[in-house]
PDB file of C-alpha atoms in Angstrom:
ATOM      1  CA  UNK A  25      29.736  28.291   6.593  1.00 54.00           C
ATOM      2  CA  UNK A  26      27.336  29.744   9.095  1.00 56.00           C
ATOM      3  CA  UNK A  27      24.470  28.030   7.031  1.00 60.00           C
ATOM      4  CA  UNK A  28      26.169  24.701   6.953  1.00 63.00           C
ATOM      5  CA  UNK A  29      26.232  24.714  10.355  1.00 60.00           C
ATOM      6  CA  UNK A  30      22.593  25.624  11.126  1.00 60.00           C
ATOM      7  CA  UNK A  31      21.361  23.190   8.374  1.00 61.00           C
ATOM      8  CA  UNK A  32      23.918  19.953  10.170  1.00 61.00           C
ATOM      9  CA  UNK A  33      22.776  20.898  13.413  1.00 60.00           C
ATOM     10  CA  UNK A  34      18.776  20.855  12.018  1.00 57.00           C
ATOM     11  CA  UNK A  35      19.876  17.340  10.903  1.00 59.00           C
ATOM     12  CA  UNK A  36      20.707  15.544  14.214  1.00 57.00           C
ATOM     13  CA  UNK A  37      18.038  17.355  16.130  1.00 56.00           C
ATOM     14  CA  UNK A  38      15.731  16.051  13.966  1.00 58.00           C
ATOM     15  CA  UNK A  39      13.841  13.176  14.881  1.00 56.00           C
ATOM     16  CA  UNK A  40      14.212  10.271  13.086  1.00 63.00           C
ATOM     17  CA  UNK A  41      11.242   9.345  10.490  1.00 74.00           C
ATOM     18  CA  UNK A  42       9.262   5.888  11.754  1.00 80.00           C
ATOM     19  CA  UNK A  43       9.426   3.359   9.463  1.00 91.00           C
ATOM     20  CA  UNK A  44       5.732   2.623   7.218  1.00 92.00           C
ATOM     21  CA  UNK A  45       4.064  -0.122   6.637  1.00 93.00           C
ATOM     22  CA  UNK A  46       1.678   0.579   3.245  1.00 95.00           C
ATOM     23  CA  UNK A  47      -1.844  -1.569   3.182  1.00 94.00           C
ATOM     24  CA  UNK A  48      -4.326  -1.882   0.838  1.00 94.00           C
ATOM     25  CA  UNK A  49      -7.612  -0.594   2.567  1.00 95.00           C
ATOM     26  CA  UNK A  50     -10.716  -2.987   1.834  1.00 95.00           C
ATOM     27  CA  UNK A  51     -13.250  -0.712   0.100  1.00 95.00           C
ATOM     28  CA  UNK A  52     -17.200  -0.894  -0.936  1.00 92.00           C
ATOM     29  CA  UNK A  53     -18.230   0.814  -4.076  1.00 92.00           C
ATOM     30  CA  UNK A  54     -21.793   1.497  -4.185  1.00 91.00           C
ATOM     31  CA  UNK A  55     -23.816   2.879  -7.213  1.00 86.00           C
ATOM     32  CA  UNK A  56     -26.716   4.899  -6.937  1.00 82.00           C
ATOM     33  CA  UNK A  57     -28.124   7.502  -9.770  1.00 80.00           C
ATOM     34  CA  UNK A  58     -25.908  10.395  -9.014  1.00 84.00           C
ATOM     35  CA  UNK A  59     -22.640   8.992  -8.884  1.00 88.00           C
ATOM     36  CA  UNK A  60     -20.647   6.702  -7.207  1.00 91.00           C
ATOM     37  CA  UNK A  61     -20.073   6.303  -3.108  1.00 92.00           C
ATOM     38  CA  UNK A  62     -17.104   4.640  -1.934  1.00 94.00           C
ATOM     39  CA  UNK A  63     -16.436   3.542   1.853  1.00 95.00           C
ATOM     40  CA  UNK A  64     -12.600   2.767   2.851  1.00 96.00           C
ATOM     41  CA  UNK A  65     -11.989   0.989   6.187  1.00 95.00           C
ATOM     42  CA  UNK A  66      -8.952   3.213   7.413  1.00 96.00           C
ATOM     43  CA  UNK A  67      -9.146   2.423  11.442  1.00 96.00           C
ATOM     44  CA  UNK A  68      -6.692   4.749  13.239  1.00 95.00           C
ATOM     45  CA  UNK A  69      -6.329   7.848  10.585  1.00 96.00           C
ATOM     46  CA  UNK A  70      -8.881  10.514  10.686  1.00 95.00           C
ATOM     47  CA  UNK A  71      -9.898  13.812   8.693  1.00 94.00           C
ATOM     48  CA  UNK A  72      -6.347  14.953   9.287  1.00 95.00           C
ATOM     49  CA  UNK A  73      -4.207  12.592   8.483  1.00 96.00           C
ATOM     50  CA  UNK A  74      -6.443  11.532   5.081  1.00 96.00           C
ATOM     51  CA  UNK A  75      -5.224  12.778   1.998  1.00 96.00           C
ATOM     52  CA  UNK A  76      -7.231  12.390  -1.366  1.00 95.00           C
ATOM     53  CA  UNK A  77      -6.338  13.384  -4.488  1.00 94.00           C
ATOM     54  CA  UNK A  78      -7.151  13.419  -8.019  1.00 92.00           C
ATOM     55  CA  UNK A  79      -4.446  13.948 -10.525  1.00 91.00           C
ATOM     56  CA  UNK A  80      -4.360  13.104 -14.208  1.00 89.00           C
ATOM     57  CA  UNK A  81      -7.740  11.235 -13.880  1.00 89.00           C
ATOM     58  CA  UNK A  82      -6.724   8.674 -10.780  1.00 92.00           C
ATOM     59  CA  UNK A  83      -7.858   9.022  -7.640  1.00 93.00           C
ATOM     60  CA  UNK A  84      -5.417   8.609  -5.097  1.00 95.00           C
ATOM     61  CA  UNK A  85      -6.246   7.825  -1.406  1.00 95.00           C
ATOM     62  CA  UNK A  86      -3.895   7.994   1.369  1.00 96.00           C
ATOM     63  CA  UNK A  87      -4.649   7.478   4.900  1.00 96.00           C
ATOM     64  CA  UNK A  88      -2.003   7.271   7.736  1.00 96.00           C
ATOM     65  CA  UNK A  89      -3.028   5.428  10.828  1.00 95.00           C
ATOM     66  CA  UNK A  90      -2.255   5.912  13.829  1.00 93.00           C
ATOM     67  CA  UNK A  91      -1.744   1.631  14.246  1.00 93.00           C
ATOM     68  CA  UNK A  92       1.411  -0.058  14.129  1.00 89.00           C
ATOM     69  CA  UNK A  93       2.486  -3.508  12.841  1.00 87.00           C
ATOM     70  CA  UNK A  94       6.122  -4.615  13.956  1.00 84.00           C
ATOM     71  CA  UNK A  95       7.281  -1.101  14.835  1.00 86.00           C
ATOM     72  CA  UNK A  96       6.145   0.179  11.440  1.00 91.00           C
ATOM     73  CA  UNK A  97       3.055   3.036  11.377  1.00 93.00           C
ATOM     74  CA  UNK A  98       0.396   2.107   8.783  1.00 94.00           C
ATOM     75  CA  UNK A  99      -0.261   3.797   5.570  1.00 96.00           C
ATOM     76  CA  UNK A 100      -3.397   2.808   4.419  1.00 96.00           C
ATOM     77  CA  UNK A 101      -3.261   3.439   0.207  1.00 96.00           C
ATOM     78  CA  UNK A 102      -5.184   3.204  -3.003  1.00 95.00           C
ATOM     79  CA  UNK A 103      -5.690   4.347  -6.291  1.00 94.00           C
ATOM     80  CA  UNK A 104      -8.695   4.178  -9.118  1.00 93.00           C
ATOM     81  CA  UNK A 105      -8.730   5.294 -11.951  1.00 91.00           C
ATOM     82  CA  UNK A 106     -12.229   7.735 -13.143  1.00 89.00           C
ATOM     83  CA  UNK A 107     -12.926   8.836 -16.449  1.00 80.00           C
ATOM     84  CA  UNK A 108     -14.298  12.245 -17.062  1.00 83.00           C
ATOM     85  CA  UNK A 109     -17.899  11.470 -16.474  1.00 85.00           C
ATOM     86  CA  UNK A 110     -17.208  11.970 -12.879  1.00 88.00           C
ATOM     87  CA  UNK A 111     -17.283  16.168 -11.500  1.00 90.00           C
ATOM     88  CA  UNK A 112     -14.492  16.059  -9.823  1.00 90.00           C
ATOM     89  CA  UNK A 113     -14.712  19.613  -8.487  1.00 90.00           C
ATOM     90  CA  UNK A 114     -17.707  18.169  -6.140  1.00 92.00           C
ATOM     91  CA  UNK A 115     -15.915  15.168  -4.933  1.00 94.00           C
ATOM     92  CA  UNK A 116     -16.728  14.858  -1.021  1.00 94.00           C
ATOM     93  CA  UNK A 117     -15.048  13.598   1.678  1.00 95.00           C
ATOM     94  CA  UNK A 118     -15.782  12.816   5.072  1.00 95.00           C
ATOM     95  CA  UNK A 119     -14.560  10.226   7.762  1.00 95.00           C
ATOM     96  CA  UNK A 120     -16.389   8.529  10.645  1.00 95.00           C
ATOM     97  CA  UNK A 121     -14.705   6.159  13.000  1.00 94.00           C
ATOM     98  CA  UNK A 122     -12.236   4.916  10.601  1.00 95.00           C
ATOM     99  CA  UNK A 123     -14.159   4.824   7.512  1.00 95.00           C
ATOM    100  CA  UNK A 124     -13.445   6.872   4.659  1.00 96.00           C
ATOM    101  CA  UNK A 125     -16.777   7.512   2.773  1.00 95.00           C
ATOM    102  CA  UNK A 126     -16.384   9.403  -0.742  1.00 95.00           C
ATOM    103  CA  UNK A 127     -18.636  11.000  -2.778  1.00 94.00           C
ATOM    104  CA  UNK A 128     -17.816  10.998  -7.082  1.00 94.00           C
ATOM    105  CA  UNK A 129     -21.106  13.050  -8.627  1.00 93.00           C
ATOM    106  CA  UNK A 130     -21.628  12.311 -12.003  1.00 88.00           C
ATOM    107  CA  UNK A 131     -21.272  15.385 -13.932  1.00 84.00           C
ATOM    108  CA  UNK A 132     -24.208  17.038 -15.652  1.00 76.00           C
ATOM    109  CA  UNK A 133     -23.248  16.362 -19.039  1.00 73.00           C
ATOM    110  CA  UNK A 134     -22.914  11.995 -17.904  1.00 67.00           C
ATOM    111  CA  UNK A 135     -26.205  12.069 -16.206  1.00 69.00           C
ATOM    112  CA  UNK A 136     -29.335  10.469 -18.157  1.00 70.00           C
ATOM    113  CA  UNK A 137     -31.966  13.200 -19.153  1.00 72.00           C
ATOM    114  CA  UNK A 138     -35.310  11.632 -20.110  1.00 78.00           C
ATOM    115  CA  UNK A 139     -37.046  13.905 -22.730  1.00 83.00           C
ATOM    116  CA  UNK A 140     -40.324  13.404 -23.094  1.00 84.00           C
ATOM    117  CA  UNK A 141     -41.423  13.250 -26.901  1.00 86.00           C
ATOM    118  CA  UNK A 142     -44.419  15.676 -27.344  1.00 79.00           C
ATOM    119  CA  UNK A 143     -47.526  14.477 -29.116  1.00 73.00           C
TER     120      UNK A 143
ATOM    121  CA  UNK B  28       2.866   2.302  -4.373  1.00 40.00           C
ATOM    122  CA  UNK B  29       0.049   2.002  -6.300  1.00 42.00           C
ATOM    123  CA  UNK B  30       0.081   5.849  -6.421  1.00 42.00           C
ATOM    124  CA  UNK B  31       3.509   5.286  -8.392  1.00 42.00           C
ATOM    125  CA  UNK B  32       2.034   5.944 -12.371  1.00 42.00           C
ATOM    126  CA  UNK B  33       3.862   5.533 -15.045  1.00 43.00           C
ATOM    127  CA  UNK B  34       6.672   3.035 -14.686  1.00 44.00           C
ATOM    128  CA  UNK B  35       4.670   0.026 -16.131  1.00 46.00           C
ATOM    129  CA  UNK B  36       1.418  -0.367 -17.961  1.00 51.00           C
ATOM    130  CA  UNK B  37      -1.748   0.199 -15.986  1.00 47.00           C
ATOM    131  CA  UNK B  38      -3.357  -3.290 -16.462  1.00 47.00           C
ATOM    132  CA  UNK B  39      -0.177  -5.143 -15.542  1.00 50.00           C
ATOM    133  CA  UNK B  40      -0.083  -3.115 -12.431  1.00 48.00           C
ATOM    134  CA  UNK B  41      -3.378  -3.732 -12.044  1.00 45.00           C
ATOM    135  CA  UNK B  42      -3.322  -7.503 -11.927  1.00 45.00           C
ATOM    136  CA  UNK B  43      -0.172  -7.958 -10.379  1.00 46.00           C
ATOM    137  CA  UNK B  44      -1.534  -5.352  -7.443  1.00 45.00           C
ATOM    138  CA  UNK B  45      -5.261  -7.225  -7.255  1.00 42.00           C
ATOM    139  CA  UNK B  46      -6.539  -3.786  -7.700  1.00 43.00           C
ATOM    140  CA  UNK B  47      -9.720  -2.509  -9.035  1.00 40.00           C
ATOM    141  CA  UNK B  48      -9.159  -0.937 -12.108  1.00 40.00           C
ATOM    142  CA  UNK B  49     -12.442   1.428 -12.688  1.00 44.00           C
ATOM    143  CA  UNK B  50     -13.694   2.609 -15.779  1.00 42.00           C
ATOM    144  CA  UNK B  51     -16.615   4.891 -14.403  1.00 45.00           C
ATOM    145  CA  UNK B  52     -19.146   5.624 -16.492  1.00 37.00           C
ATOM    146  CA  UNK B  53     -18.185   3.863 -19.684  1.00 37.00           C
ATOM    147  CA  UNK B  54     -21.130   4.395 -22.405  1.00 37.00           C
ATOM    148  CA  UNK B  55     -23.120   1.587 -24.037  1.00 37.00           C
ATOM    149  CA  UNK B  56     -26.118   1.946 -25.501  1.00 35.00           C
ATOM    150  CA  UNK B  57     -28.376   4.009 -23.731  1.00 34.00           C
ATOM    151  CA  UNK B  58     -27.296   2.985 -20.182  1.00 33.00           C
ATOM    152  CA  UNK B  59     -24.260   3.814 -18.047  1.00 35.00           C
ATOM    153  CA  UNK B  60     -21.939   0.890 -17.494  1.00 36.00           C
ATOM    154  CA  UNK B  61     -19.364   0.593 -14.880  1.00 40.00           C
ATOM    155  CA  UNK B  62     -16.587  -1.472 -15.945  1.00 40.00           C
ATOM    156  CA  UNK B  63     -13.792  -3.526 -13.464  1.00 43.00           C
ATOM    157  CA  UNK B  64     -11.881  -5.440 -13.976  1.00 44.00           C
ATOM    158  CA  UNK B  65     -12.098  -9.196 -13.592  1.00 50.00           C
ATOM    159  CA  UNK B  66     -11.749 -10.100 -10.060  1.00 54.00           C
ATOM    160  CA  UNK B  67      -8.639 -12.820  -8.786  1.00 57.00           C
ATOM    161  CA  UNK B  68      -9.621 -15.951  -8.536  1.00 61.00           C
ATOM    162  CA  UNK B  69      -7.455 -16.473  -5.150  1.00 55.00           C
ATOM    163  CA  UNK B  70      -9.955 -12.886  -4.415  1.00 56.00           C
ATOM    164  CA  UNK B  71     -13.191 -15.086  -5.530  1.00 59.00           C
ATOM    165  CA  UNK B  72     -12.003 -17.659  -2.799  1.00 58.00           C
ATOM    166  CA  UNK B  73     -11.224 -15.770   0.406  1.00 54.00           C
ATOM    167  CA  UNK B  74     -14.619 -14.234  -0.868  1.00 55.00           C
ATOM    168  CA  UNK B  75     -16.392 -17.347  -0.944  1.00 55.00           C
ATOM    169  CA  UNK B  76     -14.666 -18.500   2.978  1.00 52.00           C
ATOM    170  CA  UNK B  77     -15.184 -14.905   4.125  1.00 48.00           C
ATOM    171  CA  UNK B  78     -11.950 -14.146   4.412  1.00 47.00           C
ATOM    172  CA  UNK B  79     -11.477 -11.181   2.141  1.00 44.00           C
ATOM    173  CA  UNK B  80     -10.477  -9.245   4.237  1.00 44.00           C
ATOM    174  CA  UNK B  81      -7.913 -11.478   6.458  1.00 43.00           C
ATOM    175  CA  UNK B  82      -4.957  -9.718   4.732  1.00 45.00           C
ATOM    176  CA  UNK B  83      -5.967  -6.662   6.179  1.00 44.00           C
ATOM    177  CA  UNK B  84      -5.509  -4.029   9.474  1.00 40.00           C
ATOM    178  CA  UNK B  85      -8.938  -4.908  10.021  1.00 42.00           C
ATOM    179  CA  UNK B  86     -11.174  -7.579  11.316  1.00 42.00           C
ATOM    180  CA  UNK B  87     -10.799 -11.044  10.439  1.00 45.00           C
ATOM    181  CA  UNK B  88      -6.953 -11.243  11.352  1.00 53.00           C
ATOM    182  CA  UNK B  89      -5.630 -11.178  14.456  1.00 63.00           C
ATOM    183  CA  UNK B  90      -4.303  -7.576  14.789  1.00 75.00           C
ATOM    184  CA  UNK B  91      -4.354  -6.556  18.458  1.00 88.00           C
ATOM    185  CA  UNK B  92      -2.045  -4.288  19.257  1.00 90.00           C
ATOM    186  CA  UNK B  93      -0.422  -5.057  23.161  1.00 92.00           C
ATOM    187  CA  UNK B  94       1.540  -2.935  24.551  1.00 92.00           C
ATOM    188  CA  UNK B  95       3.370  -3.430  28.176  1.00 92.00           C
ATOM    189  CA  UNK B  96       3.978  -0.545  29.888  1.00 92.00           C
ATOM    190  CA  UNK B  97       4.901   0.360  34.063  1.00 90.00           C
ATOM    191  CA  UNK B  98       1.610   0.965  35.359  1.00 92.00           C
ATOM    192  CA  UNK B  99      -0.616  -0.653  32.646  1.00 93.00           C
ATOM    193  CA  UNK B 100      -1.516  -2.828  29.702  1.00 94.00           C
ATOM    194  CA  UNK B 101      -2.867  -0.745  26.510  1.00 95.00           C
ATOM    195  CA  UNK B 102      -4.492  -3.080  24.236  1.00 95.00           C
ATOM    196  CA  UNK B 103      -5.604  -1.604  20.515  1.00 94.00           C
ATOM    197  CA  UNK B 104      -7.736  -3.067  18.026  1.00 94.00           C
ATOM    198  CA  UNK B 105      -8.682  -1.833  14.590  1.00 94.00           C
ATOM    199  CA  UNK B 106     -12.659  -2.193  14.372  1.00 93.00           C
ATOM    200  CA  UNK B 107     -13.737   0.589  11.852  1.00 93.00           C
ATOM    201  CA  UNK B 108     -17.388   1.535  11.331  1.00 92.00           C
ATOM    202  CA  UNK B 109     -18.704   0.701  14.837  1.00 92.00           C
ATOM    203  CA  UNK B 110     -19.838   1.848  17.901  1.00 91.00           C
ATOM    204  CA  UNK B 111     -19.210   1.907  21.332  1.00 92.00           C
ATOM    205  CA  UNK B 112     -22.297  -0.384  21.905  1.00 92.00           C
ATOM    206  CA  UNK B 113     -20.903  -3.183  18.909  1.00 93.00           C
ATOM    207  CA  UNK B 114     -18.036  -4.228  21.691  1.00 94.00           C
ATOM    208  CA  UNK B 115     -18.669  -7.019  24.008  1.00 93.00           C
ATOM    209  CA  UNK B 116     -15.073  -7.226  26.481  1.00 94.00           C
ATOM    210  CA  UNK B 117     -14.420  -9.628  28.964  1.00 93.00           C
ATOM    211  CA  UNK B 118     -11.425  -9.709  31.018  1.00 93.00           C
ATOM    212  CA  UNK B 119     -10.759 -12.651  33.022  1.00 92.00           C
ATOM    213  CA  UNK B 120      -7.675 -13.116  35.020  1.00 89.00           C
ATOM    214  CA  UNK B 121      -4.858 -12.437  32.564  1.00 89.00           C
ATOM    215  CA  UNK B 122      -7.198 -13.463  29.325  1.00 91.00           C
ATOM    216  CA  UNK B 123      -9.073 -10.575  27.072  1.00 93.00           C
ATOM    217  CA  UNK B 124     -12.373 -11.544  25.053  1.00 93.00           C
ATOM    218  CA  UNK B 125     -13.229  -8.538  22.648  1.00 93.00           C
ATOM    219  CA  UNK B 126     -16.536  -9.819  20.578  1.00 93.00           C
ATOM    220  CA  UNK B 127     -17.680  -6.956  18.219  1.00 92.00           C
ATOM    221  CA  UNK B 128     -21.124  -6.859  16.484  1.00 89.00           C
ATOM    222  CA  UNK B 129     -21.950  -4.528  14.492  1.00 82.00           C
ATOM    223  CA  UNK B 130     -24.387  -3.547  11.032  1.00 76.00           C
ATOM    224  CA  UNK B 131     -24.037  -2.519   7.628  1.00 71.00           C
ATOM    225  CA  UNK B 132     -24.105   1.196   7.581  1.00 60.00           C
ATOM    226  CA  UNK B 133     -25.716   1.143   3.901  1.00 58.00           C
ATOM    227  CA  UNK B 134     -28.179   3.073   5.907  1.00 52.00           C
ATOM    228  CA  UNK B 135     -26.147   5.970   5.393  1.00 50.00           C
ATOM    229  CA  UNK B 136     -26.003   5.868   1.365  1.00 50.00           C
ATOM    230  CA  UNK B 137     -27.476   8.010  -0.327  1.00 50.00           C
ATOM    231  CA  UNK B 138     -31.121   6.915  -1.067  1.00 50.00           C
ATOM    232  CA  UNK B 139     -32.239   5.716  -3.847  1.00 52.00           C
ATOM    233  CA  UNK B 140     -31.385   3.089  -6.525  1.00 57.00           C
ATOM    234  CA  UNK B 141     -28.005   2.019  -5.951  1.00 64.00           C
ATOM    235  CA  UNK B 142     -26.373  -1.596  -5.995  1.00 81.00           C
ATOM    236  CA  UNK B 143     -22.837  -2.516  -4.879  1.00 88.00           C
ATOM    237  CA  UNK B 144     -19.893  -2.786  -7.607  1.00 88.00           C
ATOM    238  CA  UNK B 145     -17.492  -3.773  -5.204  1.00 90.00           C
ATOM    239  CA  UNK B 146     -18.259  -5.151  -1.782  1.00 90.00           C
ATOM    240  CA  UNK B 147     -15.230  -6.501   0.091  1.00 91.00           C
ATOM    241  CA  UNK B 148     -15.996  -4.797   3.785  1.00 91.00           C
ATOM    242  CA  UNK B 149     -17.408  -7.519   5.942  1.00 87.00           C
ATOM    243  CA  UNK B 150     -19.918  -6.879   9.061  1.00 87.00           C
ATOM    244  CA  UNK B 151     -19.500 -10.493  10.319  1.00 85.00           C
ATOM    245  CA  UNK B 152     -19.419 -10.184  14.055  1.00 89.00           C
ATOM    246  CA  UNK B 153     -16.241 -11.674  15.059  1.00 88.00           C
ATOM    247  CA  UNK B 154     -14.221 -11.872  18.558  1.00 91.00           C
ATOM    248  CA  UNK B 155     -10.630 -11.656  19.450  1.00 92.00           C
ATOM    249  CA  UNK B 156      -8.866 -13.424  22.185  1.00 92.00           C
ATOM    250  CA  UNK B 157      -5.498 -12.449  23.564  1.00 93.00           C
ATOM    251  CA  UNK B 158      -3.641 -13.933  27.004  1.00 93.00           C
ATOM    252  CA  UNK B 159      -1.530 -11.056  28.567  1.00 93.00           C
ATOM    253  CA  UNK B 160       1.880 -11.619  29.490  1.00 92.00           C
ATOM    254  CA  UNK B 161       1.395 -10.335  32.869  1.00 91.00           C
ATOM    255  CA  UNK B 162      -1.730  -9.802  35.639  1.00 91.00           C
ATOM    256  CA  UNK B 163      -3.761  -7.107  35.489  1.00 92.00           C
ATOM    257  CA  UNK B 164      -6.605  -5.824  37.593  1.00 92.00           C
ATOM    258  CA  UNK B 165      -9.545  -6.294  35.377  1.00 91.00           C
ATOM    259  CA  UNK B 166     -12.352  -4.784  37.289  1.00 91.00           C
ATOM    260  CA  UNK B 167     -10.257  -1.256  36.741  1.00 92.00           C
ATOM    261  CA  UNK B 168     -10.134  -1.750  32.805  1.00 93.00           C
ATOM    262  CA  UNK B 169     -11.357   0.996  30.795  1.00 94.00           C
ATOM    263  CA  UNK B 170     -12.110   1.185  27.276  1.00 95.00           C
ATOM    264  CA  UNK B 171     -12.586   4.020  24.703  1.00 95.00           C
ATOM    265  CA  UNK B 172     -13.208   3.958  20.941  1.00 95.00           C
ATOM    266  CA  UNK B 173     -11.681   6.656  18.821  1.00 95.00           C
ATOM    267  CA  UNK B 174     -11.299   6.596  14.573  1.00 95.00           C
ATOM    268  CA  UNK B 175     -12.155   3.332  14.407  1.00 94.00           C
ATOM    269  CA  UNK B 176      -9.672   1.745  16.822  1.00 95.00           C
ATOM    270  CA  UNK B 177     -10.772   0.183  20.118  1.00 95.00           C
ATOM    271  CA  UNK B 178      -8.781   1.283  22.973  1.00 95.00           C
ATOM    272  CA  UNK B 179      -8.313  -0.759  25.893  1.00 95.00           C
ATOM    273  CA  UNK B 180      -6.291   0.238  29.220  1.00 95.00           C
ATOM    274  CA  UNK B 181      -5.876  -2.209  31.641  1.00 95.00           C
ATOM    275  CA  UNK B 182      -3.909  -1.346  34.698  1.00 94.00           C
ATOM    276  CA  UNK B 183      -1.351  -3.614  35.896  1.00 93.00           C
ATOM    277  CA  UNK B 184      -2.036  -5.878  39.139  1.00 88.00           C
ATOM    278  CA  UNK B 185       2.002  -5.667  39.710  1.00 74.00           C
ATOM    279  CA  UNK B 186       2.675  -2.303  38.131  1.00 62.00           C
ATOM    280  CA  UNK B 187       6.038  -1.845  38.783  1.00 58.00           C
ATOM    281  CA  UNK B 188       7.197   0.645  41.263  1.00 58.00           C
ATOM    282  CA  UNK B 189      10.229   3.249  40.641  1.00 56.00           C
ATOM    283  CA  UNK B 190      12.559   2.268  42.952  1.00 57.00           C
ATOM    284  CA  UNK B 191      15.908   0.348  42.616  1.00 68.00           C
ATOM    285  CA  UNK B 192      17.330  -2.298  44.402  1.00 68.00           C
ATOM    286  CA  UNK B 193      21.010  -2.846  45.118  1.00 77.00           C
ATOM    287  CA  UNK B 194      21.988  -6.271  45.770  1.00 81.00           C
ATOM    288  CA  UNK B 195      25.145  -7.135  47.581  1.00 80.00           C
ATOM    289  CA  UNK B 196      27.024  -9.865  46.551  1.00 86.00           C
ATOM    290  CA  UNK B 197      29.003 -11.572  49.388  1.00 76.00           C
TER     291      UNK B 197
END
């Protein structure tokens, strides 16, 4: 009874949730020889409110902002889907003034090795 | 949600979404391929007019932020990748000018071969105009830039003072 209490009285003090808005972020993709860079625009979030994640092979990104449109907070959000060629241990992440730069190394085993044919 | 999986096939979602669907690193031959797939043709067009990214918190729509309050006027804008030196802001009277120039930062890619799969940022310079609904002292404007949103605080020329007035009626 005590509990029930305690838990309706954590209800109304609770502050009510603000409303989202979720957006697509605009993203470059750029290819270079050890993996693949990507740059998300994500203006108002920041290191700590950007969440990325890889789970079953698709990489999620989720950025909240600290903008609002109509009353609503923005949730910047996107997902791609890698195949195993990418080491996803050494995915890095970093954002700078609302851009979301990441990192996908190409594992060892995807990268080209030239062998050079002896004579 | 894109990050919803599972509910309906990945290439429907896919097109109906206008996402990217990347297949990194698919083999083919002796190279390594990356494979999208086919871009929108509504995509293709805003591309073409430069207005890919008009549907978006960022640049090419109108998306300040202007918020009224006692003693001030706090204007946001989301500008990400810039810096303090890209913004060019003019206040006159009760009217506010942002222009903001700024570069591609493919400076900071790695180095190296490397060409773009998907390029939908844009680093047009671009201004935004917006008329204030009330007057504000614009030689005491201040301005700060922080995760990619432009922050502008303009005090109010009739902030409004905390005192009431009671009005007889006779």
């Amino acid at each position: 009874m005590k509990n029930d209490m305690t838990k309706k009285a954590a209800e109304e003090t609770k502050t009510p949730e603000i409303e989202t808005l979720e957006m697509r972020p605009v993203v470059d993709i750029i290819e270079c020889e050890e993996g693949v860079t990507l740059f998300f625009e994500v203006p108002g979030a920041n290191s700590k409110t950007v969440d990325v994640e890889v789970n079953d092979g698709v990489l999620y990104v989720n950025a909240k902002s600290s903008l609002k449109r109509d009353g609503r907070q923005i949730v910047y959000k996107r997902a791609f889907q890698i195949s195993d060629a990418v080491d996803v241990e050494k995915i890095s992440a970093k954002t700078v003034d609302g851009v979301l730069k990441l990192v996908l190394p190409k594992s060892e085993r995807a990268k080209v090795h030239k062998i050079k044919v002896g004579c | 949600m894109e990050g919803e999986r599972g509910e309906e096939p990945e290439e429907e979602r896919s097109k109906k979404e206008g996402d990217l669907k990347m297949n990194m690193l698919t083999r083919n031959g002796n190279t390594w391929e990356m494979n999208f797939g086919i871009p929108s043709m509504e995509h293709l067009m805003r591309r073409m007019f430069d207005l890919a990214g008009a549907d978006r918190a960022g640049l090419a729509a109108s998306r300040m932020e202007v918020e009224v309050r006692d003693a001030d006027v706090l204007i946001r804008m989301p500008a990400p990748g810039c810096a303090p030196d890209n913004f060019d802001i003019e206040v006159v009277n009760d009217f506010v000018t942002v222009r903001v120039k700024r570069e591609c930062d493919c400076a900071d890619n790695p180095a190296g071969e490397k060409h773009y799969i998907l390029r939908e940022r844009s680093f047009e310079e671009f201004e935004e105009s917006v008329k204030l609904p009330v007057g504000v002292k614009g030689h005491e404007a201040s301005a700060k830039y922080v995760d990619g949103v432009l922050e502008l605080t303009i005090p109010r020329e009739d902030a409004k003072k905390n005192a009431s007035h009671v009005i007889k009626v006779k």
